[in-house]
Short mmCIF file of C-alpha atoms in Angstrom, two decimals:
data_model
loop_
_atom_site.label_atom_id
_atom_site.label_comp_id
_atom_site.label_asym_id
_atom_site.label_seq_id
_atom_site.Cartn_x
_atom_site.Cartn_y
_atom_site.Cartn_z
CA ALA A 1 -40.50 4.43 -8.36
CA SER A 2 -37.44 4.25 -9.98
CA THR A 3 -35.00 7.43 -9.53
CA GLU A 4 -32.34 8.50 -11.41
CA LEU A 5 -30.27 10.37 -9.28
CA VAL A 6 -28.47 13.41 -10.60
CA TYR A 7 -25.16 14.61 -9.03
CA ASP A 8 -26.12 18.68 -8.56
CA TYR A 9 -24.25 21.32 -6.00
CA VAL A 10 -25.14 24.04 -5.25
CA LYS A 11 -24.20 26.87 -2.80
CA LYS A 12 -25.09 27.22 0.58
CA ASP A 13 -29.62 28.48 1.01
CA LYS A 14 -27.61 31.57 3.87
CA ASN A 15 -31.43 32.15 4.13
CA SER A 16 -31.33 28.74 6.60
CA ASP A 17 -31.16 27.85 9.64
CA LYS A 18 -29.11 25.33 9.15
CA LYS A 19 -26.61 26.49 6.70
CA TRP A 20 -25.69 22.93 4.29
CA GLN A 21 -22.63 22.32 2.29
CA SER A 22 -24.13 20.41 0.31
CA ASP A 23 -21.31 20.50 -2.29
CA PRO A 24 -18.46 17.80 -0.69
CA PHE A 25 -15.62 17.89 -3.45
CA TYR A 26 -14.62 22.28 -3.41
CA GLU A 27 -11.88 20.91 -6.42
CA MET A 28 -15.54 21.05 -8.42
CA LEU A 29 -15.76 25.19 -7.45
CA THR A 30 -14.15 27.75 -8.16
CA GLU A 31 -11.46 29.62 -6.63
CA ALA A 32 -13.95 31.90 -6.59
CA ASP A 33 -16.62 29.72 -4.82
CA ASN A 34 -14.33 28.33 -2.67
CA GLU A 35 -13.50 31.68 -1.07
CA LYS A 36 -16.79 32.58 -1.22
CA GLU A 37 -18.15 29.70 1.04
CA GLN A 38 -14.81 29.65 2.93
CA ASN A 39 -15.68 32.93 4.43
CA GLU A 40 -19.32 32.76 4.99
CA ASP A 41 -18.17 30.15 7.33
CA ASN A 42 -16.42 31.83 9.71
CA ASN A 43 -18.31 31.82 13.55
CA ARG A 44 -19.32 28.16 13.02
CA GLU A 45 -18.47 26.05 16.50
CA ILE A 46 -17.09 23.04 16.35
CA SER A 47 -18.10 20.70 20.22
CA LYS A 48 -15.30 18.56 21.79
CA ASP A 49 -17.93 15.56 22.25
CA ASN A 50 -16.04 12.94 21.56
CA GLY A 51 -18.49 11.22 23.15
CA LYS A 52 -18.94 6.57 21.68
CA ASP A 53 -21.61 5.06 21.17
CA SER A 54 -23.09 1.65 22.06
CA THR A 55 -25.09 -1.33 19.76
CA SER A 56 -26.38 -4.86 19.91
CA LYS A 57 -27.24 -7.21 17.22
CA ASP A 58 -30.63 -9.71 17.40
CA ASN A 59 -30.94 -10.95 14.66
CA ASP A 60 -29.13 -12.61 12.02
CA SER A 61 -29.38 -11.49 8.51
CA GLY A 62 -25.79 -9.18 8.83
CA VAL A 63 -28.42 -7.00 9.18
CA ASP A 64 -28.61 -4.82 12.95
CA ASN A 65 -31.96 -3.70 14.14
CA THR A 66 -30.49 -2.16 17.75
CA LYS A 67 -28.58 0.88 17.26
CA ASP A 68 -26.95 2.47 19.61
CA GLU A 69 -28.13 5.86 21.42
CA GLY A 70 -25.92 8.04 19.49
CA CYS A 71 -28.15 6.37 16.54
CA ILE A 72 -31.45 6.58 17.72
CA SER A 73 -32.47 9.18 15.82
CA LYS A 74 -36.51 10.82 14.71
CA ASN A 75 -37.74 8.89 11.91
CA ASN A 76 -41.15 9.28 10.54
CA ASP A 77 -42.78 6.95 8.34
CA ASN A 78 -45.50 8.71 6.78
CA GLU A 79 -42.56 10.91 4.82
CA SER A 80 -42.42 11.48 1.20
CA THR A 81 -40.09 9.20 0.03
CA GLU A 82 -38.13 7.67 -3.09
CA GLU A 83 -37.11 4.68 -3.63
CA ILE A 84 -34.13 3.68 -6.38
CA GLY A 85 -34.96 1.44 -8.11
CA ASN A 86 -33.20 -1.74 -8.51
CA ASP A 87 -30.25 -2.08 -12.40
CA ILE A 88 -31.95 -5.46 -13.90
CA TYR A 89 -28.76 -7.31 -16.05
CA GLU A 90 -28.97 -10.31 -18.55
CA GLU A 91 -28.33 -13.84 -18.18
CA SER A 92 -26.88 -16.14 -20.22
CA GLU A 93 -25.63 -20.12 -20.73
CA GLU A 94 -21.97 -19.16 -20.33
CA THR A 95 -22.02 -16.77 -16.72
CA LEU A 96 -20.36 -16.36 -13.80
CA ALA A 97 -22.32 -16.24 -10.14
CA ILE A 98 -22.44 -13.34 -7.74
CA GLY A 99 -24.90 -14.88 -5.77
CA THR A 100 -28.51 -14.34 -6.85
CA LYS A 101 -27.11 -12.29 -9.73
CA THR A 102 -24.90 -13.24 -13.16
CA PHE A 103 -22.83 -11.17 -15.19
CA THR A 104 -22.07 -13.41 -18.25
CA ASN A 105 -18.50 -13.43 -18.84
CA GLU A 106 -18.95 -11.20 -22.10
CA GLN A 107 -20.50 -8.76 -20.71
CA LEU A 108 -17.08 -8.38 -17.40
CA LYS A 109 -15.22 -7.54 -20.91
CA ASP A 110 -17.62 -5.16 -21.98
CA TYR A 111 -16.26 -1.31 -21.73
CA ASN A 112 -20.04 0.07 -22.20
CA TYR A 113 -21.92 -1.80 -20.39
CA LEU A 114 -20.51 -0.99 -17.03
CA TYR A 115 -19.64 1.84 -18.13
CA ASN A 116 -23.30 2.50 -17.86
CA THR A 117 -24.27 0.21 -15.53
CA PHE A 118 -22.02 0.39 -12.32
CA TYR A 119 -19.91 4.52 -13.70
CA THR A 120 -20.70 7.67 -12.73
CA VAL A 121 -18.24 9.56 -15.40
CA ASP A 122 -17.96 13.60 -14.04
CA SER A 123 -17.45 15.86 -17.15
CA THR A 124 -14.44 16.33 -16.00
CA THR A 125 -12.78 13.04 -16.32
CA MET A 126 -13.26 10.04 -18.14
CA LEU A 127 -12.27 6.32 -17.01
CA SER A 128 -10.73 4.68 -20.64
CA ASP A 129 -11.70 0.68 -21.15
CA GLU A 130 -7.13 0.45 -19.99
CA LEU A 131 -8.39 1.20 -16.27
CA LEU A 132 -11.69 0.01 -16.38
CA ASN A 133 -11.50 -3.60 -16.17
CA GLY A 134 -14.42 -6.04 -14.75
CA GLU A 135 -12.40 -9.52 -15.26
CA LYS A 136 -9.51 -8.62 -13.07
CA PHE A 137 -10.98 -5.89 -10.74
CA LEU A 138 -13.60 -9.52 -9.45
CA ALA A 139 -9.63 -11.78 -9.80
CA LYS A 140 -8.30 -8.95 -7.48
CA ASP A 141 -7.74 -11.44 -4.42
CA LEU A 142 -8.82 -8.34 -1.43
CA THR A 143 -8.80 -10.36 2.09
CA ILE A 144 -7.29 -9.90 4.77
CA ASP A 145 -6.59 -12.45 8.06
CA LYS A 146 -9.21 -10.09 11.65
CA ASN A 147 -7.06 -9.33 13.98
CA PRO A 148 -8.34 -8.34 16.57
CA LYS A 149 -4.32 -8.17 18.28
CA VAL A 150 -3.05 -5.16 15.68
CA PRO A 151 -4.86 -2.09 13.80
CA GLN A 152 -6.71 -3.12 10.41
CA ILE A 153 -8.99 -0.87 9.40
CA LEU A 154 -8.75 3.61 9.42
CA ILE A 155 -11.83 5.30 8.79
CA LEU A 156 -12.06 8.44 9.62
CA HIS A 157 -13.97 12.12 8.22
CA THR A 158 -12.48 14.88 5.63
CA HIS A 159 -14.49 16.36 6.01
CA SER A 160 -15.83 16.13 9.35
CA GLN A 161 -18.03 19.16 9.35
CA GLU A 162 -20.99 17.33 7.20
CA PHE A 163 -23.90 17.06 8.61
CA PHE A 164 -27.75 15.70 8.80
CA ALA A 165 -31.60 17.16 8.57
CA ASP A 166 -31.89 16.17 11.80
CA SER A 167 -28.04 16.83 13.34
CA ASP A 168 -27.18 19.39 15.94
CA VAL A 169 -24.41 21.74 13.99
CA ASN A 170 -22.64 22.08 16.99
CA ASP A 171 -21.71 18.56 17.84
CA ILE A 172 -20.04 16.28 16.34
CA THR A 173 -21.51 13.19 16.69
CA THR A 174 -24.25 13.69 15.49
CA GLY A 175 -22.76 13.59 11.59
CA ILE A 176 -21.19 12.24 9.72
CA VAL A 177 -18.66 11.35 12.56
CA GLY A 178 -21.96 9.90 15.02
CA VAL A 179 -21.31 7.41 12.12
CA GLY A 180 -18.38 6.73 11.75
CA ASP A 181 -18.39 5.57 15.46
CA TYR A 182 -21.46 3.53 15.01
CA LEU A 183 -19.39 1.94 11.81
CA THR A 184 -16.50 1.46 14.08
CA GLU A 185 -18.00 -0.44 16.28
CA LEU A 186 -20.37 -2.49 13.96
CA LEU A 187 -16.61 -3.57 12.50
CA THR A 188 -15.12 -4.16 15.32
CA LYS A 189 -18.14 -6.69 16.73
CA LYS A 190 -17.86 -8.66 12.82
CA GLY A 191 -13.38 -9.54 14.29
CA TYR A 192 -11.91 -6.60 12.65
CA ASN A 193 -10.02 -4.00 14.39
CA VAL A 194 -9.94 -0.71 14.03
CA ILE A 195 -8.55 3.11 14.52
CA HIS A 196 -11.20 5.48 14.55
CA ASP A 197 -9.39 8.62 13.24
CA ARG A 198 -11.68 11.94 15.17
CA SER A 199 -9.40 14.83 13.91
CA ILE A 200 -11.42 18.16 12.70
CA TYR A 201 -9.45 19.23 8.89
CA ASP A 202 -11.41 21.11 7.39
CA TYR A 203 -12.26 23.01 10.61
CA VAL A 204 -9.23 25.41 10.93
CA ASP A 205 -9.02 28.48 13.34
CA GLY A 206 -12.86 29.24 12.84
CA ILE A 207 -12.96 29.07 9.91
CA LEU A 208 -14.56 26.08 7.65
CA ASP A 209 -11.99 24.84 4.01
CA ARG A 210 -12.99 21.54 1.92
CA ASN A 211 -10.15 22.66 -0.40
CA ASN A 212 -6.80 22.78 1.73
CA ALA A 213 -9.52 19.35 4.48
CA TYR A 214 -8.14 17.15 1.69
CA THR A 215 -4.01 18.16 1.75
CA LEU A 216 -5.07 17.71 5.95
CA ALA A 217 -6.51 14.47 6.19
CA SER A 218 -3.63 12.72 4.01
CA GLU A 219 -1.08 14.55 5.89
CA GLY A 220 -3.13 12.70 9.48
CA ALA A 221 -3.94 9.69 7.62
CA LYS A 222 0.02 8.53 6.56
CA LYS A 223 1.27 9.48 9.92
CA ILE A 224 -1.51 6.84 11.27
CA ILE A 225 0.11 4.21 9.42
CA GLU A 226 3.55 4.91 8.93
CA ASP A 227 2.88 4.15 13.39
CA ASN A 228 0.52 1.24 12.60
CA PRO A 229 1.50 -0.68 9.11
CA THR A 230 -0.88 -3.27 10.39
CA ILE A 231 -3.89 -1.21 8.90
CA GLU A 232 -5.05 -2.47 5.04
CA ILE A 233 -7.95 -0.45 4.51
CA VAL A 234 -8.93 2.80 4.79
CA ILE A 235 -11.64 3.81 4.12
CA ASP A 236 -12.23 8.00 4.82
CA LEU A 237 -16.27 8.93 5.60
CA HIS A 238 -18.49 11.08 4.12
CA ARG A 239 -22.75 12.31 3.83
CA ASP A 240 -23.25 13.25 0.01
CA GLY A 241 -25.49 16.89 -1.19
CA ILE A 242 -28.09 16.92 -2.92
CA GLY A 243 -28.81 20.16 -4.19
CA ASP A 244 -32.93 19.61 -4.39
CA GLU A 245 -33.47 19.80 -0.46
CA SER A 246 -37.18 19.50 -0.58
CA LYS A 247 -35.74 15.10 -2.01
CA HIS A 248 -35.77 12.65 0.78
CA ILE A 249 -33.77 9.55 -0.95
CA THR A 250 -34.81 6.22 0.93
CA THR A 251 -35.41 2.93 0.50
CA ASP A 252 -36.68 -0.21 2.30
CA VAL A 253 -34.87 -2.89 3.72
CA ALA A 254 -35.70 -5.07 6.31
CA GLY A 255 -38.25 -3.42 7.17
CA GLN A 256 -35.63 -0.67 7.47
CA THR A 257 -35.78 3.00 6.09
CA VAL A 258 -31.91 3.48 4.46
CA ALA A 259 -30.85 6.04 3.18
CA PRO A 260 -28.22 5.43 -0.17
CA VAL A 261 -24.53 4.65 -0.43
CA MET A 262 -22.19 5.86 -3.25
CA PHE A 263 -18.57 4.34 -3.05
CA PHE A 264 -16.27 6.92 -4.98
CA ASN A 265 -13.13 7.16 -7.39
CA GLY A 266 -10.66 10.37 -7.64
CA ILE A 267 -8.09 8.62 -10.87
CA SER A 268 -4.98 11.18 -11.30
CA TYR A 269 -6.62 12.58 -14.68
CA THR A 270 -8.87 14.98 -16.42
CA ASN A 271 -8.98 15.67 -19.17
CA LYS A 272 -7.30 19.65 -19.23
CA LEU A 273 -4.71 18.48 -17.48
CA GLY A 274 -4.39 14.88 -18.65
CA ASN A 275 -2.24 13.01 -15.97
CA ILE A 276 -1.93 14.08 -12.81
CA GLU A 277 1.06 14.21 -12.07
CA TYR A 278 1.32 15.62 -8.67
CA LEU A 279 -1.19 13.98 -6.97
CA TYR A 280 0.05 11.07 -7.93
CA ASN A 281 -0.92 7.32 -6.75
CA PRO A 282 0.51 3.88 -7.44
CA TYR A 283 -2.79 2.28 -5.89
CA ILE A 284 -5.71 3.77 -9.21
CA GLU A 285 -6.46 0.54 -9.95
CA ASP A 286 -6.17 -1.62 -6.02
CA ASN A 287 -8.72 1.19 -5.46
CA LEU A 288 -10.93 0.90 -8.18
CA ALA A 289 -11.48 -3.24 -7.50
CA THR A 290 -12.41 -2.19 -3.85
CA SER A 291 -15.45 0.00 -5.11
CA PHE A 292 -16.18 -2.29 -7.67
CA GLN A 293 -15.76 -6.02 -6.03
CA LEU A 294 -18.02 -3.87 -3.29
CA LYS A 295 -20.36 -2.36 -6.01
CA ILE A 296 -21.22 -6.37 -6.81
CA LYS A 297 -21.58 -7.46 -3.47
CA ALA A 298 -23.85 -4.94 -2.61
CA GLU A 299 -26.38 -5.54 -5.45
CA GLU A 300 -26.01 -8.71 -5.30
CA TYR A 301 -27.31 -8.63 -0.90
CA TYR A 302 -28.81 -5.18 -1.20
CA PRO A 303 -29.55 -3.72 -4.23
CA ASN A 304 -31.81 -0.68 -3.84
CA VAL A 305 -28.71 0.31 -1.38
CA PHE A 306 -25.80 1.45 -3.40
CA ARG A 307 -26.35 4.00 -6.22
CA LYS A 308 -23.27 4.07 -9.68
CA ILE A 309 -19.73 4.36 -8.75
CA TYR A 310 -18.59 8.09 -8.99
CA ILE A 311 -14.98 8.62 -10.58
CA LYS A 312 -13.63 11.84 -9.97
CA GLY A 313 -9.76 13.54 -11.87
CA TYR A 314 -7.64 14.30 -8.36
CA ARG A 315 -6.70 12.07 -5.91
CA TYR A 316 -8.35 12.15 -2.24
CA VAL A 317 -7.24 10.07 0.57
CA LEU A 318 -6.97 7.44 -1.85
CA HIS A 319 -3.61 6.44 -2.61
CA LEU A 320 -2.19 5.71 0.36
CA LYS A 321 -3.55 2.02 0.42
CA PRO A 322 -4.85 0.21 -2.24
CA ARG A 323 -7.40 -1.16 -0.45
CA SER A 324 -8.36 2.66 -0.15
CA MET A 325 -11.82 4.02 -0.12
CA LEU A 326 -13.60 6.62 -0.29
CA ILE A 327 -17.68 6.01 0.71
CA GLU A 328 -20.80 8.88 0.30
CA ALA A 329 -23.30 7.88 2.94
CA GLY A 330 -27.05 9.53 2.33
CA PHE A 331 -27.80 12.48 1.70
CA GLN A 332 -28.01 16.38 4.33
CA THR A 333 -31.85 15.68 3.83
CA ASN A 334 -31.45 11.67 5.05
CA THR A 335 -31.59 11.86 9.61
CA LYS A 336 -28.76 10.32 10.55
CA GLN A 337 -31.32 7.49 11.28
CA GLU A 338 -31.36 6.20 7.82
CA VAL A 339 -27.58 7.01 7.39
CA CYS A 340 -26.13 4.59 10.42
CA ASN A 341 -28.87 2.04 9.11
CA SER A 342 -27.04 1.88 5.60
CA MET A 343 -24.00 0.98 8.56
CA ASP A 344 -25.56 -1.97 9.18
CA ILE A 345 -25.38 -3.08 5.92
CA LEU A 346 -22.16 -1.15 4.32
CA ALA A 347 -20.41 -3.90 7.61
CA ASP A 348 -21.81 -6.45 6.39
CA ILE A 349 -21.10 -6.27 3.00
CA PHE A 350 -17.42 -5.08 3.83
CA ASP A 351 -17.48 -8.99 6.02
CA ARG A 352 -18.29 -10.09 3.23
CA VAL A 353 -15.26 -8.73 -0.06
CA PHE A 354 -12.79 -8.16 2.84
CA ALA A 355 -12.79 -11.63 4.87
CA LYS A 356 -11.16 -14.69 4.71
#
């Protein structure tokens, strides 16, 4: 069944053995809620396990079917799931061909069409017709020359303490950081030089603080980029939260059960404040072009997997490079294996967009 995802923000279930933090962006909560959430997590322990995984590829479809040991998890094929439905695009005589899908020039110029087809815009901000220009986004050359000798891609996790349905919350390799390990290996195998920053930015002195995590992550990423100026792509990899924890949302791709993925853009603008000068980002248009090209390519090859691009008013860690992105991989109700399956697809999409 086709499912329209609702971006819900809820507090943790205090009576649950697994205390999911389902809201990945604390700026969306009130200050009182922030303080309350932080105080509830004072005693969480963090694993220092930095073990790496290994992976092998046995097909030429662009998707790895053989997982590394860190991505092997129990997957119940009989479990009830909901599938994300396909978007249907109209064709006309004058078209811009995008693989198996085509988009008319009129559609690419149509603000309402682009807005409704590709984006979910948070009520606290707006995506103006001045910013949203599909033709301009697709005209940008985002490709880079692969060079395994110098760092090209930085992967980090502003929120390292985001876990999955089968995670051990005392072992970060079973959560989003472990998924980052796997994505690093996939991109490395494709010929990129990848730095995976496994630093913990959201759990300081025994306290979970996701509000300040973006400041700390920005500082950490900036230092890494200063030390490695050849970096051209920055990925802040997250796990999203869903309000209804009874929902297990997946789709099937080539016999694999995969979790949904979403690109997330911050545009440093809110309806209340207007342009947020203290969160200046010189690369907003480039960030938007990056997520748009990735979303277009995803619709071409994997139309069931990627959700609409989410637009929010803050900056996050998107201001350090033009090709910066925040990615939400799966929900707390997905297994790590399902999210790793999504990383196979994401790595393939990356290579199709960024490789010269």
